[in-house]
Amino acid sequence: MKYIILIYLILFTVVSATPKEKQLVSSKVAMQLLESIKKDAIVLGSGEIEVHAFIDPLCKMSQRYLSLIYKRNHEIFSHYTIYLYMHEIKAKKSKQHILTIMDATSPERMIHNIMIDKDMSALVSRHSVNSRELFEDIAKVAKTIGVNKRPYIMIGGKVK
Amino acid sequence: MSHFKNKLYQYFIFIIKFRIVIIGFFTILFLYLALTMTTMLTHNDEALWLQGSTEHTKLLENNHQAVYIEKLQLHLGEKAFSSKNIDKMKLLHSNLNTIKDVIKINSPLTHTVISFSDDKVGSSLVEAHTLQDSTLAEISNTLTSGFKDFTQFYSTDKETLYIYVFSSSPVDFSSIYIPFKYDSIKVTQDQNIFKDMTLFSILLSTLFILFCITFRTLIPSLLGVVFIVFTTLFTISVYKFIQPDVPLHVSILLVSIAVSIMDFIYIYNGWHTAQASHSSHRSLYYIMMKTIKPIFWTSVVTVVGIGALTVEQSIILQSIGYNIVLSSLIAFILTFTLLIAMLSFFKIKKPYIMTKNSSRFVAGLEARYKKSLLQVFLIVTGLISIATVSFVLMQPSSIIEDSNDEVIHIMLPSDGLTHASLLKLENFHDDITSQFEDDIVDIVSSYKYARGFTKAYNPSMEFEVSKINLSFIAFDFILYNIQDDLMLNSNQLVTIYIEEDGIDKNVILQWIREWNQDKTTLIDDAKSLLSAAKYDSISHMIYVVFFILFLLTFIIFHITKNKMFAFIALTVNAIPLVWFIAILLLLDISLSIEILVSMLIMIALSSDASIHFLCYFHRNSKDKLSNEEIIEHSFIEVGTPIGMGSTILLLTFLLLIFANIPTISTIGVYAVILIILSLLADLFILPVLFIELIKSKSKVL
């Protein structure tokens, strides 16, 4: 029995120590996948180069990243188009926040309220079926691509 | 008498006949030039050094402006990272930002550090951040715990904070409040009429008093001032005609005045003393006859020797060359026209000869010189000369001037943020680091941050420039606002911070200039450009110094047709230089452009004295005078004006020391030392060598 436990521990250590693949699909496939959910993204800027970012509204790093983008909005938005995909980190329990952003008349304003201003007063508990479907679509694509952290930033189908 | 049947006498008669016309002509010309004069003098020698220099010209050809970097050294006390100090640093930042020309400030608050954060529940971020918006406590903690990222901003004992201020023009830091004790930074004022007038007034007053004391009459004082004022104005006017767009540096003008006054002193002293036994007019003619040859040849040495500077690329060296050449030529013309015409109106009854007794005393001592002492002195000087040359040849870096501003800013032309440009930067980083590993604190460039970001994104990946994802790096550069610090119009900017006690900056600068085979690297910070400009001029100046020495030797040989006279001229002028360089090496003072300019001026002046002395000895070498008599007479006729001229020059250069302009003050210090050494050689070595090598042998013969 002790050998079985020992082998189990060794295997567990090896598996957890092995770095997870940051991206599970090729950049070409990733681009195709992103293309399929682009319409569901919150779009900032109108630049030539596309940047795709999976973020969680309650993730501190995502919040910091978004505030940096807003801080440098003039330069960023003229060179880049930022596609923001709301993708929950399970531990953050942010599904309600994501659906509120998706349901909002102006998702850009809502994302700013929740992530930058930390204003949660507009949070609602009832959400549309459409936004629930969008939430699932993004989650599926994220799983296929291998989104393992937030913010998960991609340019040209490649992750940072 | 044959003395009166020659062209010189006819010329003298012509001058006397038309003296009023001559004085009138020069006075009208003087008034016209004075009324139409628009020249402004400059105190900013840095601007003059940069004009025409290789690196600065390259910069202008690329339509790139120089950047001014000032390293503020602020005293923090014992608690370097205390809230109080950090608060003061923030206040200093806001004060510096009020200065219009400040482009950026590099300090612990603005220094960009790449970090990786991971909350272990799915959030992680690689980011570049500064401490600018952090709280006092956060800044204090970061500086304490992550000091290795901020070492270039602190002295080894952490008691001094370094802040680098980048600006588009020199900044006057006295205009803002600096909330620390700091080493004052002087900004050269470009124009200061009050200072110019004070310097000239002191110089003229000194001349006036000195002449009064020496000759006990007001005539030389008045005529000396008139002569200087005329020479100065004519020199400035002709110079402005030759180089209309170049401002004239006040010190160059002072030096050229000092050079020209020597002619006046020789003529006046000769005329004054001759009146002890001759009439005024005859004295005037005699002194013309005696001095025209040496004055002509000293002018030739100055014009040809220092004239070599006029073909230099550096505007300041050209300016020195033109002004000394012009003032020498104009002084020669005015001496044998205006001065003769003016002196012809005066006469001295019972001329007072101040140096009569002292000349006899010193001559007595020198005539009884000990041959063994002379031999020992010459052997020691010869050995020192060999040792000095060997030392300089073995350690060429010892001739490079020290520089302590410890930062170099360069631009590498490139086609934007590409793998090729990053590879070039990587080569630069690797090469310079391997060459100066212990001397460079930090190199800030696109490569540094591209590497930093890439390694932070993929810590397990072996770094290679080809693996850098340029799309992400370009995005991050914009996102973290570091693009402008690292690139300019697709060209790469590199800032190199040098260790406080590291190798001299000039050594690194020279290495950088030679690193790039195609010579496209642009040095673009003003101080480094200045160092490069001065460095480039050093080798040219060494050649000019040697050229003047050999020109002088050749001219003395041409006049005397005697190798011994030529040898004495070379020896007497080389002795002060040898001893001077030996003192510099002993005190570990590196050879700089200021020292070379001083050497050049000293040789030009010293050659004057040598030519006058040797011409006198050559003229009187066949006389049946005793050693003591010939030295005594030479001291009265030549030694007195040399002593007076040297005193005036000493005072002029002492004034330059107090001019508070760094380069000029340094020239002043070295010139004073050199003039003293050269005066000693002219008064004590030259006569003894003449007796030893020429007079004693002619007696034997």
PDB file of C-alpha atoms in Angstrom, chain A residues 22 51 59 61 64-65 68-69 71-72 75-76 80 82 89 92 149-151 153 155 158-160, chain B residues 117-119 121-127 133 457-458 469 471-472 474-481:
ATOM      1  CA  LYS A  22      -0.266  28.125 -22.364  1.00  0.00           C
ATOM      2  CA  VAL A  51      -5.730  42.402 -29.315  1.00  0.00           C
ATOM      3  CA  CYS A  59      -9.757  39.524 -11.113  1.00  0.00           C
ATOM      4  CA  MET A  61      -4.860  41.665 -12.512  1.00  0.00           C
ATOM      5  CA  ARG A  64      -5.167  46.586 -13.333  1.00  0.00           C
ATOM      6  CA  TYR A  65      -4.708  45.714 -16.981  1.00  0.00           C
ATOM      7  CA  LEU A  68      -3.716  50.684 -17.769  1.00  0.00           C
ATOM      8  CA  ILE A  69      -5.457  50.481 -21.128  1.00  0.00           C
ATOM      9  CA  LYS A  71      -4.947  55.341 -18.812  1.00  0.00           C
ATOM     10  CA  ARG A  72      -3.164  55.149 -22.171  1.00  0.00           C
ATOM     11  CA  GLU A  75      -2.231  55.886 -27.890  1.00  0.00           C
ATOM     12  CA  ILE A  76      -3.703  52.386 -27.450  1.00  0.00           C
ATOM     13  CA  TYR A  80      -5.163  48.760 -31.489  1.00  0.00           C
ATOM     14  CA  ILE A  82      -9.117  45.577 -27.971  1.00  0.00           C
ATOM     15  CA  ILE A  89     -12.345  32.392 -12.843  1.00  0.00           C
ATOM     16  CA  LYS A  92     -13.813  34.549  -8.101  1.00  0.00           C
ATOM     17  CA  LYS A 149      -5.153  32.738 -16.461  1.00  0.00           C
ATOM     18  CA  ARG A 150      -6.658  36.183 -16.526  1.00  0.00           C
ATOM     19  CA  PRO A 151      -5.952  38.429 -18.230  1.00  0.00           C
ATOM     20  CA  ILE A 153      -3.970  38.242 -23.897  1.00  0.00           C
ATOM     21  CA  ILE A 155      -2.259  39.018 -30.573  1.00  0.00           C
ATOM     22  CA  LYS A 158      -0.694  33.790 -30.017  1.00  0.00           C
ATOM     23  CA  VAL A 159      -0.830  34.169 -26.274  1.00  0.00           C
ATOM     24  CA  LYS A 160       1.619  36.316 -24.345  1.00  0.00           C
TER      25      LYS A 160
ATOM     26  CA  SER B 117       2.354  38.975 -10.147  1.00  0.00           C
ATOM     27  CA  ASP B 118       0.374  35.775  -9.565  1.00  0.00           C
ATOM     28  CA  ASP B 119      -2.433  35.317  -7.038  1.00  0.00           C
ATOM     29  CA  VAL B 121      -6.066  31.339  -8.207  1.00  0.00           C
ATOM     30  CA  GLY B 122      -5.913  32.036 -11.938  1.00  0.00           C
ATOM     31  CA  SER B 123      -4.822  35.665 -12.099  1.00  0.00           C
ATOM     32  CA  SER B 124      -1.343  36.633 -13.208  1.00  0.00           C
ATOM     33  CA  LEU B 125       0.196  39.579 -14.952  1.00  0.00           C
ATOM     34  CA  VAL B 126       3.550  40.634 -16.286  1.00  0.00           C
ATOM     35  CA  GLU B 127       3.737  44.383 -16.008  1.00  0.00           C
ATOM     36  CA  ASP B 133       1.872  56.910  -8.202  1.00  0.00           C
ATOM     37  CA  TYR B 457       6.275  35.828 -19.996  1.00  0.00           C
ATOM     38  CA  ASN B 458       8.265  32.621 -20.519  1.00  0.00           C
ATOM     39  CA  ASN B 469       7.153  38.294 -29.971  1.00  0.00           C
ATOM     40  CA  SER B 471       3.662  42.350 -31.475  1.00  0.00           C
ATOM     41  CA  PHE B 472       3.452  41.989 -27.702  1.00  0.00           C
ATOM     42  CA  ALA B 474       5.367  46.858 -29.228  1.00  0.00           C
ATOM     43  CA  PHE B 475       2.011  46.786 -27.426  1.00  0.00           C
ATOM     44  CA  ASP B 476       3.673  46.741 -23.998  1.00  0.00           C
ATOM     45  CA  PHE B 477       5.977  49.623 -24.905  1.00  0.00           C
ATOM     46  CA  ILE B 478       2.930  51.753 -25.649  1.00  0.00           C
ATOM     47  CA  LEU B 479       0.860  50.410 -22.758  1.00  0.00           C
ATOM     48  CA  TYR B 480       3.560  51.107 -20.196  1.00  0.00           C
ATOM     49  CA  ASN B 481       4.547  54.404 -21.763  1.00  0.00           C
TER      50      ASN B 481
END
